[in-house]
GROMACS .gro file of C-alpha atoms in nm:
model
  340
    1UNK     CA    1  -0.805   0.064  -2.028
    2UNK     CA    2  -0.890   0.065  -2.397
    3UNK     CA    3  -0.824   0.341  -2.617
    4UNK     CA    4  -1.192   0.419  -2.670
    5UNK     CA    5  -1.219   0.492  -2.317
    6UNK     CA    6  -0.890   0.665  -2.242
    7UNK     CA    7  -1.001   0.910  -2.492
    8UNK     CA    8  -1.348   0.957  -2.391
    9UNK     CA    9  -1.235   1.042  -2.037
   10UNK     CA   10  -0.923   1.296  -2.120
   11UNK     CA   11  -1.221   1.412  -2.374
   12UNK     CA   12  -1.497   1.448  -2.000
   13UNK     CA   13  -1.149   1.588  -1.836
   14UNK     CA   14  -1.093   1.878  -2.102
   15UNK     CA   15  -1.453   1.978  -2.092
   16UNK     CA   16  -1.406   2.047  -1.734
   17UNK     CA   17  -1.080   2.194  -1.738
   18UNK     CA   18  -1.212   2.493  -1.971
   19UNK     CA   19  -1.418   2.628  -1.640
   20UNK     CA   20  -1.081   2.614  -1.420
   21UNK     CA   21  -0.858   2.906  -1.327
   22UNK     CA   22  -0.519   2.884  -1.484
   23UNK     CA   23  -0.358   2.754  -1.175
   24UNK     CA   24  -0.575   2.435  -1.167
   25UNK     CA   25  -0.549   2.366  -1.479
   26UNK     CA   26  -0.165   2.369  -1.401
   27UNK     CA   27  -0.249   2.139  -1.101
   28UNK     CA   28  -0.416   1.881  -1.361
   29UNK     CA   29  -0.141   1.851  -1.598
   30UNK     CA   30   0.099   1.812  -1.313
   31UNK     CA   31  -0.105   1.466  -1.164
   32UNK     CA   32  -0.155   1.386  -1.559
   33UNK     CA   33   0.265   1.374  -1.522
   34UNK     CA   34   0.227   1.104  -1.202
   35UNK     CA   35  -0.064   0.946  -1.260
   36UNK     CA   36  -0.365   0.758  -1.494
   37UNK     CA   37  -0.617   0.985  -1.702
   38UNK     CA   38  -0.898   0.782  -1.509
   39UNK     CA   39  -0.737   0.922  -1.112
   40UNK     CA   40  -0.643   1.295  -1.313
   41UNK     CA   41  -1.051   1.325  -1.405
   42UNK     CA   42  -1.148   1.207  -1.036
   43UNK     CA   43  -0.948   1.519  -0.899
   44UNK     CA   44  -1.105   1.738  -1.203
   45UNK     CA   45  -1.427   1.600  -1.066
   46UNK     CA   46  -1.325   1.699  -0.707
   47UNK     CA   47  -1.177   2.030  -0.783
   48UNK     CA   48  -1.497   2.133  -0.999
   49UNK     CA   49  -1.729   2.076  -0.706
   50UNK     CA   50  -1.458   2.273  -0.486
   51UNK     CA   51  -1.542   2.587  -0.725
   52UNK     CA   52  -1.894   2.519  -0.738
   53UNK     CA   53  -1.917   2.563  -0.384
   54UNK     CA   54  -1.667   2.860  -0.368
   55UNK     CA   55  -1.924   3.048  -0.656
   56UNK     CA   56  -2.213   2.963  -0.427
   57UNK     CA   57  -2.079   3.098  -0.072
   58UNK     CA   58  -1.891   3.418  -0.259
   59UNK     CA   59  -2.227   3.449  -0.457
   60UNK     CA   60  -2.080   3.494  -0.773
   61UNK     CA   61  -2.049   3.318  -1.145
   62UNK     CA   62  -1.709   3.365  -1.165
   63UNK     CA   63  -1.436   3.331  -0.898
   64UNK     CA   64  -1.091   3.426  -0.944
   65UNK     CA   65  -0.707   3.237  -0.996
   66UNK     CA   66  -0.602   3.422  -0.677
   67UNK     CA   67  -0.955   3.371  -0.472
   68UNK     CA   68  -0.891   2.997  -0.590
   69UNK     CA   69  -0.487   2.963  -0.466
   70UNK     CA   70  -0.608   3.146  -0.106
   71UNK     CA   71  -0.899   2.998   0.042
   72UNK     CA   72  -0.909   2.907   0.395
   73UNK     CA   73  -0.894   2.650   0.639
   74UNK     CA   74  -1.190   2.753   0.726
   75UNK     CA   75  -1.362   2.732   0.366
   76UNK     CA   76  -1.235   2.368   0.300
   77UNK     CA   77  -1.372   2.191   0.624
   78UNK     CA   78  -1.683   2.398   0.523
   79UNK     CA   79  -1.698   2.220   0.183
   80UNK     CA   80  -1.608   1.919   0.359
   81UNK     CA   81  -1.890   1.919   0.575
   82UNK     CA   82  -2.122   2.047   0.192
   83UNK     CA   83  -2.014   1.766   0.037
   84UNK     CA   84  -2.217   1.523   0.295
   85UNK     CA   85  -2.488   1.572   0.152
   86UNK     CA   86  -2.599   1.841  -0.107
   87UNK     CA   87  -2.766   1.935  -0.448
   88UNK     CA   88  -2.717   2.019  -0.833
   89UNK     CA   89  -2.935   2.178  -1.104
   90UNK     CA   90  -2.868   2.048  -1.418
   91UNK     CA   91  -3.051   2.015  -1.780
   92UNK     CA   92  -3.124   1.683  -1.900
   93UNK     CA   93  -3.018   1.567  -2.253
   94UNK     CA   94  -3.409   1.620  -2.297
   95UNK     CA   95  -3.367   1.958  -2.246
   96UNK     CA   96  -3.517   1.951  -1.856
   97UNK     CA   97  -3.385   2.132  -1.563
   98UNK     CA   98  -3.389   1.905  -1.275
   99UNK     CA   99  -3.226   1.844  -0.897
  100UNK     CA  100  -3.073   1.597  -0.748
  101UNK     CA  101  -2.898   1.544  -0.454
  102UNK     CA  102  -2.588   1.348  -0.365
  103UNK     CA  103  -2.429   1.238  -0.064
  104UNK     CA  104  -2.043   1.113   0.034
  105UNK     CA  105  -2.002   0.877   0.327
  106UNK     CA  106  -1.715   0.908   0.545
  107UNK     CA  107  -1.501   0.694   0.303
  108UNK     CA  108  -1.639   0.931  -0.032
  109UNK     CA  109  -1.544   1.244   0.178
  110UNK     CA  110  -1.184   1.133   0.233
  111UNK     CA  111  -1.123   1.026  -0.122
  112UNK     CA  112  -1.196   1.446  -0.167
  113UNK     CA  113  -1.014   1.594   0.133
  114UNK     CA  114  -0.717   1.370  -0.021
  115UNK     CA  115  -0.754   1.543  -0.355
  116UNK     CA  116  -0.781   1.872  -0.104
  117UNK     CA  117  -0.447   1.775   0.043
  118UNK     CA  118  -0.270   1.685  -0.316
  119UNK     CA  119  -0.416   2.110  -0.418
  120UNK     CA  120  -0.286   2.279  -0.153
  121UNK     CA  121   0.034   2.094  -0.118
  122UNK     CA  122   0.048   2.190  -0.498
  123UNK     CA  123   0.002   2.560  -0.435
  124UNK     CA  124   0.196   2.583  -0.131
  125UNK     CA  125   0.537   2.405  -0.292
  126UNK     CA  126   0.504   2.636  -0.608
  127UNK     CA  127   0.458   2.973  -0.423
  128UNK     CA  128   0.085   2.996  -0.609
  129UNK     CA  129  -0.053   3.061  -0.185
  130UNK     CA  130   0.073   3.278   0.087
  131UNK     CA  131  -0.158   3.076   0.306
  132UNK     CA  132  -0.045   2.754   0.451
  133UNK     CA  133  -0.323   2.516   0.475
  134UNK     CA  134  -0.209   2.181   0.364
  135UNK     CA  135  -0.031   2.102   0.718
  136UNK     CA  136  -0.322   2.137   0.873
  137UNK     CA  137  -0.604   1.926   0.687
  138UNK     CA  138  -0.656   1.587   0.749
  139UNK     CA  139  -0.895   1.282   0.678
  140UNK     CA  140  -1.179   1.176   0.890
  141UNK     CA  141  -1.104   0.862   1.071
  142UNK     CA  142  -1.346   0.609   0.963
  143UNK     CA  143  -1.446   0.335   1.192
  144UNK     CA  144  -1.257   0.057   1.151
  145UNK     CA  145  -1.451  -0.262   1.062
  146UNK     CA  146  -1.397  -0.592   1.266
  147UNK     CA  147  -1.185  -0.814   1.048
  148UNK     CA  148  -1.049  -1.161   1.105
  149UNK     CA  149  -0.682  -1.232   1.224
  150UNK     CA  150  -0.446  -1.495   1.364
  151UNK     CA  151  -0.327  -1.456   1.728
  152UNK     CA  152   0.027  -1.458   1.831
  153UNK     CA  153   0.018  -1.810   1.898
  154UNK     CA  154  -0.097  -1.929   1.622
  155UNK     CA  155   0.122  -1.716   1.375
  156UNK     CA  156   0.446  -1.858   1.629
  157UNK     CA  157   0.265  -2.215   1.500
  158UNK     CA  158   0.341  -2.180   1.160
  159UNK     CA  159   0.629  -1.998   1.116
  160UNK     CA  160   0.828  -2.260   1.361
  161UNK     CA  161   0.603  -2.553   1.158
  162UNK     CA  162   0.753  -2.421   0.835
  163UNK     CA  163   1.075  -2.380   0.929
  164UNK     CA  164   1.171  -2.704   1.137
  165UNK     CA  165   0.949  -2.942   0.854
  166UNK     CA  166   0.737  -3.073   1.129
  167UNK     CA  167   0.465  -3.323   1.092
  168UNK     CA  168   0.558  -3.457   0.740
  169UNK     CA  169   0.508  -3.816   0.716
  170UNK     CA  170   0.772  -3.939   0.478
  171UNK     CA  171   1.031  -3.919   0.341
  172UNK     CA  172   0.948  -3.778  -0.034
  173UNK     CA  173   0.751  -3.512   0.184
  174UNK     CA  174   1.084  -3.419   0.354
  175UNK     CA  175   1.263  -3.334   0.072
  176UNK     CA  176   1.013  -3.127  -0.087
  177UNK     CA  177   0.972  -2.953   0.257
  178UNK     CA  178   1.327  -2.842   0.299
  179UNK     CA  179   1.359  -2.764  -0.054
  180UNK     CA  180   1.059  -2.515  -0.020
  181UNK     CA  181   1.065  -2.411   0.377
  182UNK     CA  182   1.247  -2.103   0.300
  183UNK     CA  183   1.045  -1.968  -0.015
  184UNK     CA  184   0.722  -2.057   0.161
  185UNK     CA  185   0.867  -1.824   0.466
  186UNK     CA  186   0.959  -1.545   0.279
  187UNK     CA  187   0.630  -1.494   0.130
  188UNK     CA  188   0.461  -1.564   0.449
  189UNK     CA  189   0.644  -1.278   0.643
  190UNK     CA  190   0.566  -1.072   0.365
  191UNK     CA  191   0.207  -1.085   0.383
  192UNK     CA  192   0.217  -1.115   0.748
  193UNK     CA  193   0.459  -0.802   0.842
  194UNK     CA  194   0.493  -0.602   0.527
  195UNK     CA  195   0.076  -0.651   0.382
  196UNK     CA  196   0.160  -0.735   0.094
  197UNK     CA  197  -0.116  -0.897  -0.153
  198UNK     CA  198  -0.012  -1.212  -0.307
  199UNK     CA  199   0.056  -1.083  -0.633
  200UNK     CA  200   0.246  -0.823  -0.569
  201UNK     CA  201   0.499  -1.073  -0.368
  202UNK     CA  202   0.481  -1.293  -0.689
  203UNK     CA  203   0.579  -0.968  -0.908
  204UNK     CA  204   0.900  -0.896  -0.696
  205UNK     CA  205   1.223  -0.925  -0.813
  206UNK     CA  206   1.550  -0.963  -0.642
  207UNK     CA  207   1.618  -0.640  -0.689
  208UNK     CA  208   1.309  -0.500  -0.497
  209UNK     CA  209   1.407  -0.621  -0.173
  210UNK     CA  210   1.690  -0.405   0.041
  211UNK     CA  211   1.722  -0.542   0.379
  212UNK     CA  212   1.998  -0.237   0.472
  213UNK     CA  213   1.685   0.027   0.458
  214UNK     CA  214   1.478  -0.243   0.559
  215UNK     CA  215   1.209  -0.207   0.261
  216UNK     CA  216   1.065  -0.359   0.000
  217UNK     CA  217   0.969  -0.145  -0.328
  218UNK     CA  218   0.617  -0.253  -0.425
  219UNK     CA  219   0.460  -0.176  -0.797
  220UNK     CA  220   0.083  -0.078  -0.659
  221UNK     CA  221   0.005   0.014  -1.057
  222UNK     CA  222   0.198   0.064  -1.380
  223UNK     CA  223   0.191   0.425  -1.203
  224UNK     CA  224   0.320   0.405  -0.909
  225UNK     CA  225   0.604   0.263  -0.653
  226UNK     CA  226   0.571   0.264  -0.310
  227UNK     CA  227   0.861   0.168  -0.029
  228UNK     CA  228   0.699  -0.088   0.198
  229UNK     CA  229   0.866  -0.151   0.529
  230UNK     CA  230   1.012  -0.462   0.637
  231UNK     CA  231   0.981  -0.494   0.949
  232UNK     CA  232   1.336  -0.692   1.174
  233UNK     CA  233   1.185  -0.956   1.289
  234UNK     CA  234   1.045  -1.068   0.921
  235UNK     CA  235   1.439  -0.997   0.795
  236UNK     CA  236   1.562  -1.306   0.915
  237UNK     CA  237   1.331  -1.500   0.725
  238UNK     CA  238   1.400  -1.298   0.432
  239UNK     CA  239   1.769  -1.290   0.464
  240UNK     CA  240   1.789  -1.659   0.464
  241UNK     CA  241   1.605  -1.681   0.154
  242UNK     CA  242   1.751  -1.459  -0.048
  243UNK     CA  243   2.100  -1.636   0.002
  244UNK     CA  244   1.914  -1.935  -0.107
  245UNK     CA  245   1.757  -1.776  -0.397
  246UNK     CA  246   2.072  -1.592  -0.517
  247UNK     CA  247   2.284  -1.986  -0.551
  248UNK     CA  248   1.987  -2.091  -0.782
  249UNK     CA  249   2.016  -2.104  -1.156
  250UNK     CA  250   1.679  -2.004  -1.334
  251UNK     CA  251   1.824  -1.863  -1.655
  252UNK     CA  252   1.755  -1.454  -1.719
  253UNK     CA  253   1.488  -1.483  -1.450
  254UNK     CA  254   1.543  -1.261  -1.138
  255UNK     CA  255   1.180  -1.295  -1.009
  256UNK     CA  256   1.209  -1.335  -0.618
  257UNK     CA  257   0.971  -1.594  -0.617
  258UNK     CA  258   0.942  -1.908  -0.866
  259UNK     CA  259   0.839  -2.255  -0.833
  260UNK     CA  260   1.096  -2.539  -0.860
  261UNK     CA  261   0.976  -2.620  -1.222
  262UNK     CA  262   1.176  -2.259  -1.277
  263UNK     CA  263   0.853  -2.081  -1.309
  264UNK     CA  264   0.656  -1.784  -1.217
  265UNK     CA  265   0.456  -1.929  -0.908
  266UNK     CA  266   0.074  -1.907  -0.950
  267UNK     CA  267  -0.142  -1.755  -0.687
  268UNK     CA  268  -0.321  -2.071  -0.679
  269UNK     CA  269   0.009  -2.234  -0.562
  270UNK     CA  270   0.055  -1.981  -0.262
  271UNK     CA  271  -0.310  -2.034  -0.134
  272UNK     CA  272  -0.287  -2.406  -0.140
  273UNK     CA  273   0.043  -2.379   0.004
  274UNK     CA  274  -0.139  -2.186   0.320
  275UNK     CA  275  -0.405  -2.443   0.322
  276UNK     CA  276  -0.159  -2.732   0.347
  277UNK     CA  277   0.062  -2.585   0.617
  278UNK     CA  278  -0.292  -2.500   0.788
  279UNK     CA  279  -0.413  -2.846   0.815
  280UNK     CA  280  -0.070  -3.006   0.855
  281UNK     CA  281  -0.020  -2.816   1.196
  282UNK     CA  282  -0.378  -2.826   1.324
  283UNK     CA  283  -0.502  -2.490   1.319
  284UNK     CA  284  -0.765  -2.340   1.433
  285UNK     CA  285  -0.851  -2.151   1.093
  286UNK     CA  286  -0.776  -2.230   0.727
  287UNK     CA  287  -0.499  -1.936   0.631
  288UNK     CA  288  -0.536  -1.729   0.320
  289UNK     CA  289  -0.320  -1.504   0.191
  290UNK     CA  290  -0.613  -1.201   0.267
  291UNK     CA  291  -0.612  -1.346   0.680
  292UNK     CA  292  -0.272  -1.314   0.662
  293UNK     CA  293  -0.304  -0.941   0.541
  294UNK     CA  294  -0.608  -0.866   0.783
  295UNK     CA  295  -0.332  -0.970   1.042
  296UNK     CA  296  -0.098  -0.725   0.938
  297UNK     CA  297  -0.354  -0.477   0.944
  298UNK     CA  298  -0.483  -0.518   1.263
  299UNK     CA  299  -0.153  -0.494   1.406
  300UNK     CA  300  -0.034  -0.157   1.216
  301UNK     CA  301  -0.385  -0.054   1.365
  302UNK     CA  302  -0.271  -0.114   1.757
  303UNK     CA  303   0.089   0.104   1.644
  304UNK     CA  304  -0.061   0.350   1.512
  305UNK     CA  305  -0.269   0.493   1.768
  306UNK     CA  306  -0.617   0.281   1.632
  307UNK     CA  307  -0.598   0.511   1.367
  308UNK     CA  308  -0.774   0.338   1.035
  309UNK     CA  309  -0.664   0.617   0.770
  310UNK     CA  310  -0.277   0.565   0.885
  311UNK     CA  311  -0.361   0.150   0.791
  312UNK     CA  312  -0.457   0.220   0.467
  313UNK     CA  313  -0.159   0.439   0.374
  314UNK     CA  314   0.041   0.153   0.483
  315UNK     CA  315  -0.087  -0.116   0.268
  316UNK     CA  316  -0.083   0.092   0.012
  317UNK     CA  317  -0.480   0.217  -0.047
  318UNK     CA  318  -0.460   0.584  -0.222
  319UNK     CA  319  -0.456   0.866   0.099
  320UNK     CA  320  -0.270   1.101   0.165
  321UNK     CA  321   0.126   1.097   0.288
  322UNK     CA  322   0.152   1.189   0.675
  323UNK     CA  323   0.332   1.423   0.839
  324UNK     CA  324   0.495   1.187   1.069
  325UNK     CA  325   0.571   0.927   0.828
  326UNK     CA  326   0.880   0.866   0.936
  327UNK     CA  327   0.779   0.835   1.249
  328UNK     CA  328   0.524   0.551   1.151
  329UNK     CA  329   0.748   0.356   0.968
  330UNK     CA  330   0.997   0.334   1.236
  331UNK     CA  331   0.658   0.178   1.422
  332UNK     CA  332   0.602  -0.076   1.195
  333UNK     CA  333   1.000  -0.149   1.195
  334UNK     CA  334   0.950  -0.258   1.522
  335UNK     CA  335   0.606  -0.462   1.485
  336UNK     CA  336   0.613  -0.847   1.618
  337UNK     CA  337   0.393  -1.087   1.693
  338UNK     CA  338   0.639  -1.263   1.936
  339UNK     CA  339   0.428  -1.286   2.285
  340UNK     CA  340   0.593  -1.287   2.625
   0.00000   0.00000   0.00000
């Protein structure tokens, strides 16, 4: 983000925070601590509407630091349901007063009930609430949109097609296979158990993987880590690899994943990688490093319980943590795509 525009938005965020109470203020310069001006103004954003509503239902211009730290369960699935679909006066730069009404789908209202959850968690940890609230909201559940993924079989295909160097035709082909088999696998399983996107594979380094607690620490943004599962069948794949990768010599690099010109490996390189395994074993469907996410997907969708919100904390999409997220990850430990 340029500078211009990193100013102009803590300058939109400031404006906003002179309305707050003291305790959201305090609230704001705590994400400011974990996170991007740009995601600290999107919860100012959410928070303002959050008092706007409590100043209409208490019909009043000014609502209190303590009215603000103790509102209900009741009062935040009411300005859930608000938020749907309501209306603002405001004065145009013209000097009009006008309406106009907004509306949040399902997805809109879940980006707010998140910055809900991040409040109340906030003012329940610090001792700012006597009510406990946060355990008990939760997103919607969106429906889930049909996506594209590989079955069983196929994924079985080109895992064993990788790792045996089938259908190569000669010998120059040979050697390149097995000198490449067992890169090409650990970045498959990756995407295909673990969801990663393609570039954040190519950013790991050695260091990032830890097959003993069976993660994988993922930079989503400059901002933030987040400890991806691995699940055991994908570890074999992995383990091989990295005592491959630890006997090669590529200088002060400790990347996970370079080419064999002792390069960073292009995403370019990984996608026509896919496409040559694809064609090379007959398959039904070109692979791409997205089907091989959608795959991933789908399956974290069957473990846990067809429930789209607990998907998208998975991969890594900004929600909220669950309550029984250990119990999810020891799921997804467990995930295969090995058929009976």
């Amino acid at each position: 983000m340029k500078m211009t525009e990193e100013k102009f938005l803590r300058m939109k965020l400031d404006e906003r925070l002179l309305n707050f109470t003291p305790t959201m203020r305090l609230f704001i310069e705590d994400v400011l601590q974990h996170r991007s001006t740009a995601t600290a103004y999107e919860y100012t954003k959410d928070l303002s509407l959050l008092l706007e509503f409590t100043k209409m239902t208490d019909k009043t211009t000014v609502v209190s630091d303590d009215r603000m730290c103790h509102l209900s369960f009741v009062h935040y699935t009411d300005f859930f349901q608000y938020i749907k679909s309501y209306r603002l006066s405001f004065v145009s730069p013209t000097g009009n007063q006008l309406n106009q009404t907004f509306t949040n789908s399902t997805t809109g209202v879940n980006r707010k009930i998140a910055t809900m959850l991040r409040w109340t968690k906030f003012i329940e940890e610090n001792n700012y609430s006597s009510f406990v609230v946060y355990p008990d909201l939760a997103l919607y559940d969106d429906t889930r949109p049909a996506k594209t993924y590989l079955m069983p079989e196929t994924i079985q295909t080109l895992l064993q097609g990788v790792s045996q160097a089938r259908a190569v035709t000669n010998w120059q082909a040979q050697q390149y296979a097995e000198k490449t088999k067992q890169r090409d696998l650990a970045l498959i399983v990756l995407m295909l158990y673990s969801g990663l996107k393609v570039e954040e594979c190519l950013n790991l380094t050695l260091e990032d993987i830890d097959l003993t607690r069976h993660q994988v620490f993922v930079e989503r943004n400059p901002t933030r880590e987040q400890q991806i599962i691995l699940p055991l069948e994908s570890q074999e794949y992995l383990r091989d690899y990295l005592k491959l990768r630890t006997h090669i010599e590529l200088g002060d690099s400790n990347l996970l994943f370079e080419s064999l010109h002792q390069g960073k490996m292009h995403q370019k390189t990984v996608r026509l990688m896919l496409k040559k395994y694809s064609e090379r074993f007959n398959l039904t469907t070109i692979i791409t490093p997205q089907l091989l996410r959608n795959t991933c997907e789908h399956q974290l969708y069957l473990l846990f319980d067809k429930s789209n919100n607990k998907v998208n904390w998975a991969v890594g999409r900004r929600y909220n943590e669950f309550k029984n997220q250990m119990e999810l990850q020891n799921r997804w430990l467990n995930l295969t795509y090995t058929t009976d």
